[in-house]
Tab-separated table of C-alpha atoms in Angstrom:
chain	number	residue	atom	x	y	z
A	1	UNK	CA	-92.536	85.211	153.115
A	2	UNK	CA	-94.453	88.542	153.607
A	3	UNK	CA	-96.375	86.652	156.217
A	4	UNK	CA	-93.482	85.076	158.624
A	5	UNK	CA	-92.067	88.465	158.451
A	6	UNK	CA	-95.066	90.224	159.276
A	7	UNK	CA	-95.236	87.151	162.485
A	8	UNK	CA	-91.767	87.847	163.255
A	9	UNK	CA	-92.605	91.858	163.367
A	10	UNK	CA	-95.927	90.692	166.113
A	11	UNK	CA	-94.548	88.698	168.165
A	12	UNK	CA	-91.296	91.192	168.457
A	13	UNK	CA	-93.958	93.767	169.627
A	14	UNK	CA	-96.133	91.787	171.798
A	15	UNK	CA	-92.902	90.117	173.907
A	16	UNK	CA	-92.373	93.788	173.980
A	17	UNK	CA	-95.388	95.099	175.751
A	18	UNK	CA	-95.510	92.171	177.801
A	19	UNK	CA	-92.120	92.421	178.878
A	20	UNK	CA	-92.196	96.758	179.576
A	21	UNK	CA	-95.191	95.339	182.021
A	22	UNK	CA	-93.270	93.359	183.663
A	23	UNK	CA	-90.864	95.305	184.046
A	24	UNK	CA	-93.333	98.376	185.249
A	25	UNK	CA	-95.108	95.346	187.616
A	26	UNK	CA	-91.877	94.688	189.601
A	27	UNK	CA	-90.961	99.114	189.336
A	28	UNK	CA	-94.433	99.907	190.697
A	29	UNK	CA	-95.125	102.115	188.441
A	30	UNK	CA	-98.308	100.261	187.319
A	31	UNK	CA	-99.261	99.886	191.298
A	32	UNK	CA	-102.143	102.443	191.140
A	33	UNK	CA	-103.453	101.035	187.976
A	34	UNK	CA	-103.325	97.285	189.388
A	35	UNK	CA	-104.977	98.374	193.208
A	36	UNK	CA	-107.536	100.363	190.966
A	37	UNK	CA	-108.295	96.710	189.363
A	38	UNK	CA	-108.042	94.553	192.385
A	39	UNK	CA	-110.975	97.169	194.100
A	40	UNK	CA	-113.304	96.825	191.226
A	41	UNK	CA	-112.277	92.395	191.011
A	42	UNK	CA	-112.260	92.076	195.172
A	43	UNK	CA	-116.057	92.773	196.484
A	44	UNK	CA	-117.402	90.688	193.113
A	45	UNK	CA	-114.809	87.933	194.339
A	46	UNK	CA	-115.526	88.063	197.872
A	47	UNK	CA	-119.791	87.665	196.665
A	48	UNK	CA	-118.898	84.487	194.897
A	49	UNK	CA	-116.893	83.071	197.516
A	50	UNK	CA	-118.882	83.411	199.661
A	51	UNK	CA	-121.637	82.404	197.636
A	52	UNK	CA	-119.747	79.147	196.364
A	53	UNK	CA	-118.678	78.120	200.229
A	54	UNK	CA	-122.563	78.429	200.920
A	55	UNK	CA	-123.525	75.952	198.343
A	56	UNK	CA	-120.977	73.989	199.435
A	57	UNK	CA	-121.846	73.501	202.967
A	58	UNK	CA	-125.224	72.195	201.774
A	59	UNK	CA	-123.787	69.390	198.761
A	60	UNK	CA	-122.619	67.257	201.527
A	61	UNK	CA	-124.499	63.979	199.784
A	62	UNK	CA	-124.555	60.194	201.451
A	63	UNK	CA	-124.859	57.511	198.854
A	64	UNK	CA	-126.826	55.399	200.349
A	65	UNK	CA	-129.611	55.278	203.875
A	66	UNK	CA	-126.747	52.839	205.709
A	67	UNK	CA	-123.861	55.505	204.958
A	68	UNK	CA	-125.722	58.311	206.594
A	69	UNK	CA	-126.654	55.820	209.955
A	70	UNK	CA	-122.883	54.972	209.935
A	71	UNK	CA	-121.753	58.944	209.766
A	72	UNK	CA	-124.201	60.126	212.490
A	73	UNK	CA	-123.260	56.646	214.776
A	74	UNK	CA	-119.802	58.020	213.894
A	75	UNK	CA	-120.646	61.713	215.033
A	76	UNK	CA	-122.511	60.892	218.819
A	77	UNK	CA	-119.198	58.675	219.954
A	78	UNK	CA	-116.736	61.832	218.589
A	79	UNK	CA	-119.219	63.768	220.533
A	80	UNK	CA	-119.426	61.624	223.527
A	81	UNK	CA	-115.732	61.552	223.383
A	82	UNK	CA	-115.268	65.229	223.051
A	83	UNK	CA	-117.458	65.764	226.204
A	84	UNK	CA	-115.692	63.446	228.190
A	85	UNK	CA	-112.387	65.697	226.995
A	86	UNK	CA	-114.068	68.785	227.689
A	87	UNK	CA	-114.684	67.875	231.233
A	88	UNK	CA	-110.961	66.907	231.435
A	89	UNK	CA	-109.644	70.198	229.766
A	90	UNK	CA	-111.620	71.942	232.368
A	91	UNK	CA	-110.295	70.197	234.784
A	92	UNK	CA	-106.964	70.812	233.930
A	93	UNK	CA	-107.033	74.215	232.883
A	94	UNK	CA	-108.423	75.101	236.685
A	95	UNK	CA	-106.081	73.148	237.984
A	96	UNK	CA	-103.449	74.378	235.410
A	97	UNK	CA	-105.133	78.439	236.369
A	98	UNK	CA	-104.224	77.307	240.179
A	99	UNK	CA	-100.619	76.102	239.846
A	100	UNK	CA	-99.570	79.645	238.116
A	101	UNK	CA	-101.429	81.716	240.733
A	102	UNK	CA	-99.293	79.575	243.213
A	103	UNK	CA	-96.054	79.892	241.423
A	104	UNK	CA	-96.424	83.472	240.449
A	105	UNK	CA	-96.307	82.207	236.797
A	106	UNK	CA	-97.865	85.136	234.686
A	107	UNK	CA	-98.168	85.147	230.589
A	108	UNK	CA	-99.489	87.033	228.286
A	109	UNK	CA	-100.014	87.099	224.927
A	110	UNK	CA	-99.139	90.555	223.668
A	111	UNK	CA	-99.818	89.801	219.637
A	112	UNK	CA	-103.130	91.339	218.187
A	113	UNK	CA	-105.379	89.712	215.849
A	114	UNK	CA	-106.863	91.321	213.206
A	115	UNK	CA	-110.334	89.736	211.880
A	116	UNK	CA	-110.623	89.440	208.234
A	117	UNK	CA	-113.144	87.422	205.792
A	118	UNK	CA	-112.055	85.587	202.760
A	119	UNK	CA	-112.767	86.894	199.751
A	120	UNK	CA	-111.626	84.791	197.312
A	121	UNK	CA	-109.004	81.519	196.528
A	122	UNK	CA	-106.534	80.931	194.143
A	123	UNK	CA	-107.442	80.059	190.967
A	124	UNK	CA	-103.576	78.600	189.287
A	125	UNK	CA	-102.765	75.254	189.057
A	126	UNK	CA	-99.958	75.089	191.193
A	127	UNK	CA	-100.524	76.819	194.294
A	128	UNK	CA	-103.435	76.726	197.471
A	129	UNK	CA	-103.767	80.030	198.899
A	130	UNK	CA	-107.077	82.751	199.663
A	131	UNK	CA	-106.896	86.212	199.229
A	132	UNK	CA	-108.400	88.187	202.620
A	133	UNK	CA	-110.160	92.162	203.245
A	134	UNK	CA	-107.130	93.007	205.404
A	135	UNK	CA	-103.806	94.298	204.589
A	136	UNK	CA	-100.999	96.453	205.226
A	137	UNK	CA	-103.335	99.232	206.617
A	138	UNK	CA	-104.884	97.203	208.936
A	139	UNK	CA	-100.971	95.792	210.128
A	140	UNK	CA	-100.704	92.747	208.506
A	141	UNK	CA	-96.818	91.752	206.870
A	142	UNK	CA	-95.374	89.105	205.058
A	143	UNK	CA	-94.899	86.190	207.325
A	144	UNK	CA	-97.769	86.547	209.684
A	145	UNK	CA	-99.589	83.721	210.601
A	146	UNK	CA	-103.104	83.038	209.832
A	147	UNK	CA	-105.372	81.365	211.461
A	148	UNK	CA	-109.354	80.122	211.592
A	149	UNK	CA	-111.753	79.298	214.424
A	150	UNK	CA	-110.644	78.711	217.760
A	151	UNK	CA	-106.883	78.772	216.526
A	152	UNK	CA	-106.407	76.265	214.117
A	153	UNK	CA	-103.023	77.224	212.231
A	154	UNK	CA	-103.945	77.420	208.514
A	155	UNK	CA	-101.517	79.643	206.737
A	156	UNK	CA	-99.113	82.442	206.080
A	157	UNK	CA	-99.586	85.848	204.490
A	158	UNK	CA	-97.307	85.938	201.908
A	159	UNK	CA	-98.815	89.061	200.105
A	160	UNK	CA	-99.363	92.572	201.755
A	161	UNK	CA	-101.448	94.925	199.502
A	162	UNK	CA	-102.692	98.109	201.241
A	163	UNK	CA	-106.707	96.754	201.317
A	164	UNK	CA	-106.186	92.800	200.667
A	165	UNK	CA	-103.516	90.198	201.570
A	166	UNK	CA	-102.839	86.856	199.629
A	167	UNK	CA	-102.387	83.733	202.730
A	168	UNK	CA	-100.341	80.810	201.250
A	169	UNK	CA	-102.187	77.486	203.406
A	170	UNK	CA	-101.196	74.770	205.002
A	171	UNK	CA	-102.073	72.388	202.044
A	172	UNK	CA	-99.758	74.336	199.371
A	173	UNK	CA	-96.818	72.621	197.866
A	174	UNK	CA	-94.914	75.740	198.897
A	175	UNK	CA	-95.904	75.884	202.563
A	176	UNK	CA	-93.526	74.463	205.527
A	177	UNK	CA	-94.071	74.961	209.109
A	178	UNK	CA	-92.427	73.493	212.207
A	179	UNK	CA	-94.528	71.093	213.945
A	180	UNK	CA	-94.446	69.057	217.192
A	181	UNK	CA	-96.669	65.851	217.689
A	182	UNK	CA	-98.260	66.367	221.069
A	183	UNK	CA	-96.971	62.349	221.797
A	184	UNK	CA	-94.759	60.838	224.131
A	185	UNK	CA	-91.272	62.252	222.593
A	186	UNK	CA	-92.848	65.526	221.500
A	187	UNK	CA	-91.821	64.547	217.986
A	188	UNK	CA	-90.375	67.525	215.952
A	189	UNK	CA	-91.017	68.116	211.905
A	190	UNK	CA	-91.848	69.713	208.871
A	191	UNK	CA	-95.633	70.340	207.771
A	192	UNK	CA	-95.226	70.521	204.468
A	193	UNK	CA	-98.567	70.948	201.862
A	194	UNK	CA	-99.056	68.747	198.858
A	195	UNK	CA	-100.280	70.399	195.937
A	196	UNK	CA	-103.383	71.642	197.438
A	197	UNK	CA	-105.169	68.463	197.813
A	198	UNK	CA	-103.504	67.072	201.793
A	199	UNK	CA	-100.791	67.993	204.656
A	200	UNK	CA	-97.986	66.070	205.766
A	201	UNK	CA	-95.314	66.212	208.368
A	202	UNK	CA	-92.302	65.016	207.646
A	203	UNK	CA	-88.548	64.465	208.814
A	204	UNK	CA	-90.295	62.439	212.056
A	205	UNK	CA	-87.620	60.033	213.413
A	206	UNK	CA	-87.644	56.915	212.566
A	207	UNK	CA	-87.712	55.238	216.482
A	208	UNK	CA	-90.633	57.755	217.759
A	209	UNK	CA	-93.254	56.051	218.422
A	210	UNK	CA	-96.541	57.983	217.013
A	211	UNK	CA	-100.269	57.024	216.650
A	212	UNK	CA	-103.052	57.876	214.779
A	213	UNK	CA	-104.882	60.651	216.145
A	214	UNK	CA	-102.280	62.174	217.600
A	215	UNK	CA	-102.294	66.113	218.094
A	216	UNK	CA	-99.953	68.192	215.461
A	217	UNK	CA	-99.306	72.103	216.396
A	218	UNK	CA	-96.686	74.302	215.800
A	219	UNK	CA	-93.684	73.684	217.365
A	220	UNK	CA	-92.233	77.638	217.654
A	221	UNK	CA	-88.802	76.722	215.465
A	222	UNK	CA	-90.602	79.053	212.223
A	223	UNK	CA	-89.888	82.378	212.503
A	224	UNK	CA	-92.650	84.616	213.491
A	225	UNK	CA	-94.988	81.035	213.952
A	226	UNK	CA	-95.553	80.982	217.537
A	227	UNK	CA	-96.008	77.413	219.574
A	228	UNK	CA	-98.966	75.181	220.322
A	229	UNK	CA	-101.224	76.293	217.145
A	230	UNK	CA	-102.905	73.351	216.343
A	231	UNK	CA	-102.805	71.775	212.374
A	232	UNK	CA	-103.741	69.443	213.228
A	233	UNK	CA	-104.312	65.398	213.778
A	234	UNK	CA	-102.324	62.188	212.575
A	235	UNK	CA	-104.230	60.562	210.009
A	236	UNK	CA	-101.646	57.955	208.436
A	237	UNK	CA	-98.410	56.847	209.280
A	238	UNK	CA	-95.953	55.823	206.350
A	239	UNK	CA	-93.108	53.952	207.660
A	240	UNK	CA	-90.045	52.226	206.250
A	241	UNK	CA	-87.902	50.288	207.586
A	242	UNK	CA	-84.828	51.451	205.628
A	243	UNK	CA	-85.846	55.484	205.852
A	244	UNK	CA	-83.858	57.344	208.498
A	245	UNK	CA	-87.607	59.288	208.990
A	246	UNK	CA	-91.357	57.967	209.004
A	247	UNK	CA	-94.233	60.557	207.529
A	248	UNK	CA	-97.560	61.335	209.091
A	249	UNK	CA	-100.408	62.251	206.925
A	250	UNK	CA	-102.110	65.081	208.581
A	251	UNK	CA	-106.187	65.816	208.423
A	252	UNK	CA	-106.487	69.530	209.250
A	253	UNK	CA	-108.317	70.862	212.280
A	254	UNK	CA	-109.622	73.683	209.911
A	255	UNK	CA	-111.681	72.903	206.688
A	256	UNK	CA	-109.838	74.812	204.348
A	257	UNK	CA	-111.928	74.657	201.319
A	258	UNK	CA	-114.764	76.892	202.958
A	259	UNK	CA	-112.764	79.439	205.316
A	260	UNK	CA	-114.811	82.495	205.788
A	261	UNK	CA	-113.218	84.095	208.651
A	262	UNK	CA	-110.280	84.329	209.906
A	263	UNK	CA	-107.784	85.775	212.506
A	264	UNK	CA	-104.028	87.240	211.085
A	265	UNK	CA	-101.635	87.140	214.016
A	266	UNK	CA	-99.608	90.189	214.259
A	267	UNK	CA	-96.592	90.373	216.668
A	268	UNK	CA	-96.567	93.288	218.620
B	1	UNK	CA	-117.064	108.907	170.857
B	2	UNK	CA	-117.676	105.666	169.335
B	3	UNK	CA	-114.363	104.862	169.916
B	4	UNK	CA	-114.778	105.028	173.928
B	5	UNK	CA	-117.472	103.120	173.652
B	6	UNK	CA	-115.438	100.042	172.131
B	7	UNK	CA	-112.580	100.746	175.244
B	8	UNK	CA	-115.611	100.791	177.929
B	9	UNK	CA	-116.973	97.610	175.787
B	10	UNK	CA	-113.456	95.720	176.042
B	11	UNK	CA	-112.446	96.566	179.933
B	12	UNK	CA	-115.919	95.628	180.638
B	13	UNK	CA	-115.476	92.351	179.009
B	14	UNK	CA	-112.499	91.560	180.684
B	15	UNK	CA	-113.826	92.770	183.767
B	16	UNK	CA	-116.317	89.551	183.173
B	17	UNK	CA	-114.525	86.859	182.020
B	18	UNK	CA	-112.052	87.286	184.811
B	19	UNK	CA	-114.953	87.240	187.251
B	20	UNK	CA	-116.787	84.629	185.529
B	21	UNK	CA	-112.947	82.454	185.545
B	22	UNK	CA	-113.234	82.965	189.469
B	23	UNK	CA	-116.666	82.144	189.669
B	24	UNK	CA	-116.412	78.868	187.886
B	25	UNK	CA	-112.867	78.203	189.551
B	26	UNK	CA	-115.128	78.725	192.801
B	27	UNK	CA	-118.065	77.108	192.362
B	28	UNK	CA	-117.491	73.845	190.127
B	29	UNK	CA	-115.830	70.769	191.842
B	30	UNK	CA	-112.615	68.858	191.243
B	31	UNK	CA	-111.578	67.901	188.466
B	32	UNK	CA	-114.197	69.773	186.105
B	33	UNK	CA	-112.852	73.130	187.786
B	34	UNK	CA	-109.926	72.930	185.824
B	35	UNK	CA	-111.636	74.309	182.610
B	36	UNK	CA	-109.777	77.109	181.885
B	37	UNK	CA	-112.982	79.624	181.164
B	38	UNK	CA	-110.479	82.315	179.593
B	39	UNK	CA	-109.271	80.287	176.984
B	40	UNK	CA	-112.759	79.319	176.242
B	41	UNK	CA	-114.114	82.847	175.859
B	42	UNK	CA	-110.928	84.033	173.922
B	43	UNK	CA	-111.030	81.253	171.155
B	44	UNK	CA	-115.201	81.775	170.984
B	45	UNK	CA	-114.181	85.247	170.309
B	46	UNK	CA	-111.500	84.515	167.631
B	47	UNK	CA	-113.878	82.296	165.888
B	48	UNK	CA	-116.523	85.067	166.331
B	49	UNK	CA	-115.124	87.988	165.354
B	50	UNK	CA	-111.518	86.686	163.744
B	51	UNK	CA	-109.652	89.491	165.059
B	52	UNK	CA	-106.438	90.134	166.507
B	53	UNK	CA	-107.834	91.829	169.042
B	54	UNK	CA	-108.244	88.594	171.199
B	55	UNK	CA	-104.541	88.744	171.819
B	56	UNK	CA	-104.686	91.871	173.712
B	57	UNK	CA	-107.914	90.391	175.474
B	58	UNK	CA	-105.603	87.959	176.422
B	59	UNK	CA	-103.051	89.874	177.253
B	60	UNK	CA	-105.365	92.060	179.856
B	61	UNK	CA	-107.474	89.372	180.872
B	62	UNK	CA	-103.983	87.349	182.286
B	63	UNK	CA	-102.536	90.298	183.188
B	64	UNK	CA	-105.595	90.472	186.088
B	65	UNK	CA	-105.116	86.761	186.776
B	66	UNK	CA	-101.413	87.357	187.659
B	67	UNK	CA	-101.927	89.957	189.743
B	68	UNK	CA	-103.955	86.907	192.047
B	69	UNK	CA	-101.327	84.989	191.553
B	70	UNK	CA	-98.089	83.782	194.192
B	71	UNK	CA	-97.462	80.327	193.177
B	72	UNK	CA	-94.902	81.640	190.025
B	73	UNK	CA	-93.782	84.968	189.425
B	74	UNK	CA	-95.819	88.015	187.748
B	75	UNK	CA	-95.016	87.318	184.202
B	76	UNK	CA	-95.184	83.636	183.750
B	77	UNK	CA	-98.547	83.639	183.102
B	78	UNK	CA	-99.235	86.588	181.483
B	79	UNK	CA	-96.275	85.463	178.637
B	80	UNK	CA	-97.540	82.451	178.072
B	81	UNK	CA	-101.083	82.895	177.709
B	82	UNK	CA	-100.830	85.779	175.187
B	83	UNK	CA	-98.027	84.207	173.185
B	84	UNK	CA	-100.280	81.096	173.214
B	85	UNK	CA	-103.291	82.975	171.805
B	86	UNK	CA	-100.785	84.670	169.044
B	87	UNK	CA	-99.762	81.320	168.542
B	88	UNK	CA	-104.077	80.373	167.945
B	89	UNK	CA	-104.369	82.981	166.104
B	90	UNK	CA	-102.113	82.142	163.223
B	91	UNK	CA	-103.107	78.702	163.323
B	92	UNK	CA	-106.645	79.863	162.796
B	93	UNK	CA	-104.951	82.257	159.732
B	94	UNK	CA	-103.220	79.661	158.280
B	95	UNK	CA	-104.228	75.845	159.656
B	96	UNK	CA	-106.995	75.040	161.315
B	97	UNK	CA	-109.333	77.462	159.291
B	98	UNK	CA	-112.610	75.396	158.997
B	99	UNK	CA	-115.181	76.299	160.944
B	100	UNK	CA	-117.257	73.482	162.546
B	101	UNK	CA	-117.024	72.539	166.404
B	102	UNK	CA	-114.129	69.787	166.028
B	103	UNK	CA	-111.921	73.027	164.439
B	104	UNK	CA	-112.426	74.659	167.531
B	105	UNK	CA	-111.429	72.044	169.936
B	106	UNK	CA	-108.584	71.754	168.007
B	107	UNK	CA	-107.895	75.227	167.868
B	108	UNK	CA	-108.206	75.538	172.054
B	109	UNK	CA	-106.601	72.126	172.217
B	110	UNK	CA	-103.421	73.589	170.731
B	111	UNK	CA	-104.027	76.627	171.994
B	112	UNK	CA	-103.773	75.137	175.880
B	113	UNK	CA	-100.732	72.927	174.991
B	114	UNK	CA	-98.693	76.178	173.569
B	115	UNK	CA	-99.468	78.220	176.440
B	116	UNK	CA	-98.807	74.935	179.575
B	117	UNK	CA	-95.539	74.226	177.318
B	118	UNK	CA	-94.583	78.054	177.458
B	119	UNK	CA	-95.063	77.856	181.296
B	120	UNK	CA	-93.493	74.803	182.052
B	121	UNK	CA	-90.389	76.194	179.933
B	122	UNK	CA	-91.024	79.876	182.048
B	123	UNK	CA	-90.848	78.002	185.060
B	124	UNK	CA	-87.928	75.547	184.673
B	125	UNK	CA	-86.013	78.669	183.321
B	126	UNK	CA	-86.792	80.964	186.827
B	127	UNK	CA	-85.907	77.561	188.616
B	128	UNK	CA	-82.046	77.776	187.537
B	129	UNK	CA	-81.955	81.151	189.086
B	130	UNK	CA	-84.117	81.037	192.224
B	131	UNK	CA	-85.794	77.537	193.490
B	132	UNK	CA	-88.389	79.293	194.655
B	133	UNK	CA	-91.137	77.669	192.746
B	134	UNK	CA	-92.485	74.038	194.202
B	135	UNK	CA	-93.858	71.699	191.663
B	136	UNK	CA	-95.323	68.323	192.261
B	137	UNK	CA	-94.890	67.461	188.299
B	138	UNK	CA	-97.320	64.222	188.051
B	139	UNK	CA	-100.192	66.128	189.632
B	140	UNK	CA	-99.176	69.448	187.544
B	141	UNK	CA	-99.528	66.739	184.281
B	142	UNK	CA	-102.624	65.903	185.429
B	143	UNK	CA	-104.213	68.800	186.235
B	144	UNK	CA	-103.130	69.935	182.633
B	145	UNK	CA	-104.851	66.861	181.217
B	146	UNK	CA	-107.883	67.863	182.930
B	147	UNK	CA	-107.531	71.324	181.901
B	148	UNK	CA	-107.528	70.265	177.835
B	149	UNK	CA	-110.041	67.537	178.010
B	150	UNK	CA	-112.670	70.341	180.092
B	151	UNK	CA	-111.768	73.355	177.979
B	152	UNK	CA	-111.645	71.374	174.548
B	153	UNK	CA	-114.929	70.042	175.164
B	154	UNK	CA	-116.548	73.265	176.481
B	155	UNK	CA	-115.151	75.307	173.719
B	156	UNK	CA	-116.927	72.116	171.470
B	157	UNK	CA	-120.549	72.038	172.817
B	158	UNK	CA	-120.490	76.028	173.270
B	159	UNK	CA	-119.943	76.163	169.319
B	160	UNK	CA	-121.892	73.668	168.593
B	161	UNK	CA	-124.793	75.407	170.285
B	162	UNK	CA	-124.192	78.538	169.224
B	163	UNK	CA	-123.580	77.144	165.396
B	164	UNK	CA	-127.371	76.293	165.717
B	165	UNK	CA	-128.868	80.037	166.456
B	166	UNK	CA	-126.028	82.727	164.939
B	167	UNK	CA	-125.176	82.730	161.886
B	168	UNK	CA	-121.683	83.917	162.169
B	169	UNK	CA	-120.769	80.381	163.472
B	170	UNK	CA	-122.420	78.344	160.942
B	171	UNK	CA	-119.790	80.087	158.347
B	172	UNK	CA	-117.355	77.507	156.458
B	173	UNK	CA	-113.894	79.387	155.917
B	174	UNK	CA	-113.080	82.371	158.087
B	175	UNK	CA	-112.891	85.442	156.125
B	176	UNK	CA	-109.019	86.776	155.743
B	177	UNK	CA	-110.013	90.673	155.717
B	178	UNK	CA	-109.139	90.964	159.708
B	179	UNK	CA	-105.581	89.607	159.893
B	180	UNK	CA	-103.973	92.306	162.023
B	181	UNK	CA	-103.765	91.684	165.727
B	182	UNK	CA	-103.128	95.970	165.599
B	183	UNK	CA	-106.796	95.773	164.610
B	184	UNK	CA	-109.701	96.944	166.571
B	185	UNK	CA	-113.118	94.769	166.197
């Protein structure tokens, strides 16, 4: 008896304590305490990342002699294929550079980028998001869109700390972008994440006519999302017949599992 | 003096489980990453030392975890966890008091399933006042599933081992003189 009251008494105490901190979490009266934290947790974080992403890159393994022929086969025709598009983007972006000197067409991209490395991932079950060395100092907000190499769309910030800033990605079950399917009709959709693990675009009607390989990038309809980002390409197509919308399963342009670098877009 | 040392002792100790949690969230591959390497360190401890004490290890060691965390809100986490570990801690009082490896994957197995019961419950209770949380719930079950089976059999071997070279494993009962989670070690 002495006992269960004595438990009764505890856990009184400790729902107590936990809920005072949550309550102090959401005041911000614990901020200083909780940035003091994250600057001792970050630099350790960003090490292992980094560290982890590196011994990634190298566990790439091939089962067998004929599986390794068949990827590097695989590898010079998407080469050979890229250099015959490379030629034609050339082409087309002089001729493209041409056409807007003739028409007096100017544009200009006034939103800054600012650089920041990854420093660590999430490590909950539900979500699929990194944590970056660049915050609300450095101009990042909320809603700013993050992206990795050349431009490949891979997330949102959807945490501004002073030093660091948390980027929900493409692949999280929380994450929804606009998207247009660079085919025929210009399909419009929804990327939507599934629980960290792929990326599909939904709400695709059902009569337009897409293909695999097709080119996904934003379509401009998300706030603060510019156009023509690429997610990018069509890897599956799920159709039925008696669905008002078919689904593409998208294979991302960026490898998100070992991001290092990347570029937050901030609207000027 | 002694009595900083203990508090320098403790934050460092969080300081490294959290980091070592990242590191082995990092670094191991799908699905073995899902070993919850808190849980396995706090119920080592509690077996170790018997001592309330874990709870607020718990509590401080989540309370860093949440602060990485955007999928649910602040709180969910760090609730359930500690709760979970008072919740270990009286079984270990009252239950599952033997102390031999299959004790202590029982005591982490029920540990786990108090604390992913308390946040399922946490999060189907924000849901009726703001959707914002998106759950996939047969992946969620299965990443759970994962989660026991890894940390249960970590929390196993680990004891097992460490049965073998301290002595303060290879104990049968647990001794009922540190009962107080208001305790220090």
């Amino acid at each position: 008896m002495v006992f269960m009251t004595n438990k009764i008494k505890t856990f009184f105490a400790i729902t107590i304590v936990i809920f005072v901190t949550i309550v102090l979490h959401y005041a911000g009266w614990i901020a200083p305490i909780e940035n003091f934290i994250k600057r001792i947790i970050n630099p350790t974080s960003g090490l292992i990342y980094s560290l982890s992403v590196s011994a990634g890159d190298s566990m790439e393994k091939f089962d067998s002699v004929e599986e390794l022929q068949s990827a590097y086969a695989d590898l010079k025709e998407q080469h050979a294929s890229q250099q015959i598009d490379q030629v034609r983007f050339q082409m087309l972006k002089d001729e493209n550079q041409e056409l807007r000197k003739q028409l007096g067409f100017f544009t200009s991209s006034t939103d800054e980028r600012a650089v920041a490395s990854v420093i660590g991932r999430n490590i909950d079950t539900l979500g699929s998001t990194i944590l970056i060395d660049k915050g609300s100092d450095n101009g990042v907000e909320v809603g700013n869109p993050v992206v990795a190499g050349a431009g490949a769309m891979i997330g949102v910030v959807v945490i501004a700390d002073n030093r660091t800033a948390i980027v929900r990605l493409i692949n999280d079950n929380q994450s929804k972008v606009a998207a247009t399917i660079m085919n025929k009709d210009k399909s419009i959709g929804l990327v939507e994440g599934g629980f960290g693990i792929g990326v599909q675009m939904n709400f695709i009607p059902q009569n337009e006519q897409i293909n695999i390989g097709d080119i996904i990038t934003t379509s401009g309809l998300t706030r603060n999302i510019p156009r023509g980002l690429i997610i990018g390409v069509v890897e599956a197509i799920e159709q039925e017949a008696y669905q008002p919308f078919q689904r593409a399963i998208i294979s991302p342009t960026a490898d998100l599992d070992s991001l290092i670098l990347v570029s937050v877009i901030i609207p000027t | 003096m002694r009595f900083i040392l203990v508090i320098l002792k403790f934050i460092i100790g969080i300081l490294f489980i959290t980091i070592l949690h990242l590191g082995v969230a990092y670094f191991l591959p799908q699905p073995v990453s899902f070993i919850n390497i808190l849980f396995v360190v706090i119920i080592l401890l509690l077996l170790n030392f018997e001592s309330g004490i874990v709870v607020w290890v718990a509590f401080f060691a989540h309370f860093i975890v949440d602060l990485y965390t955007t999928s649910t809100p602040f709180g969910i986490i760090l609730f359930s966890s500690t709760v979970s570990i008072l919740g270990a801690f009286w079984l270990y009082q009252r239950i599952l008091t033997n102390r031999s490896w299959y004790s202590g994957v029982a005591l982490a197995v029920a540990a786990l399933a108090i604390y992913r019961i308390l946040y399922t419950g946490a999060i189907i209770f924000v849901r009726q006042f703001a959707d914002t949380i998106a759950i996939t719930w047969p992946e969620l079950l299965i990443s759970f599933f994962w989660e026991l089976l890894f940390t249960g059999a970590a929390v196993g071997l680990i004891f097992f081992i460490l049965s073998k070279f301290l002595p303060q494993f290879g104990g049968l009962k647990i001794r009922q003189d540190k009962s107080s989670i208001f305790r220090t070690m």
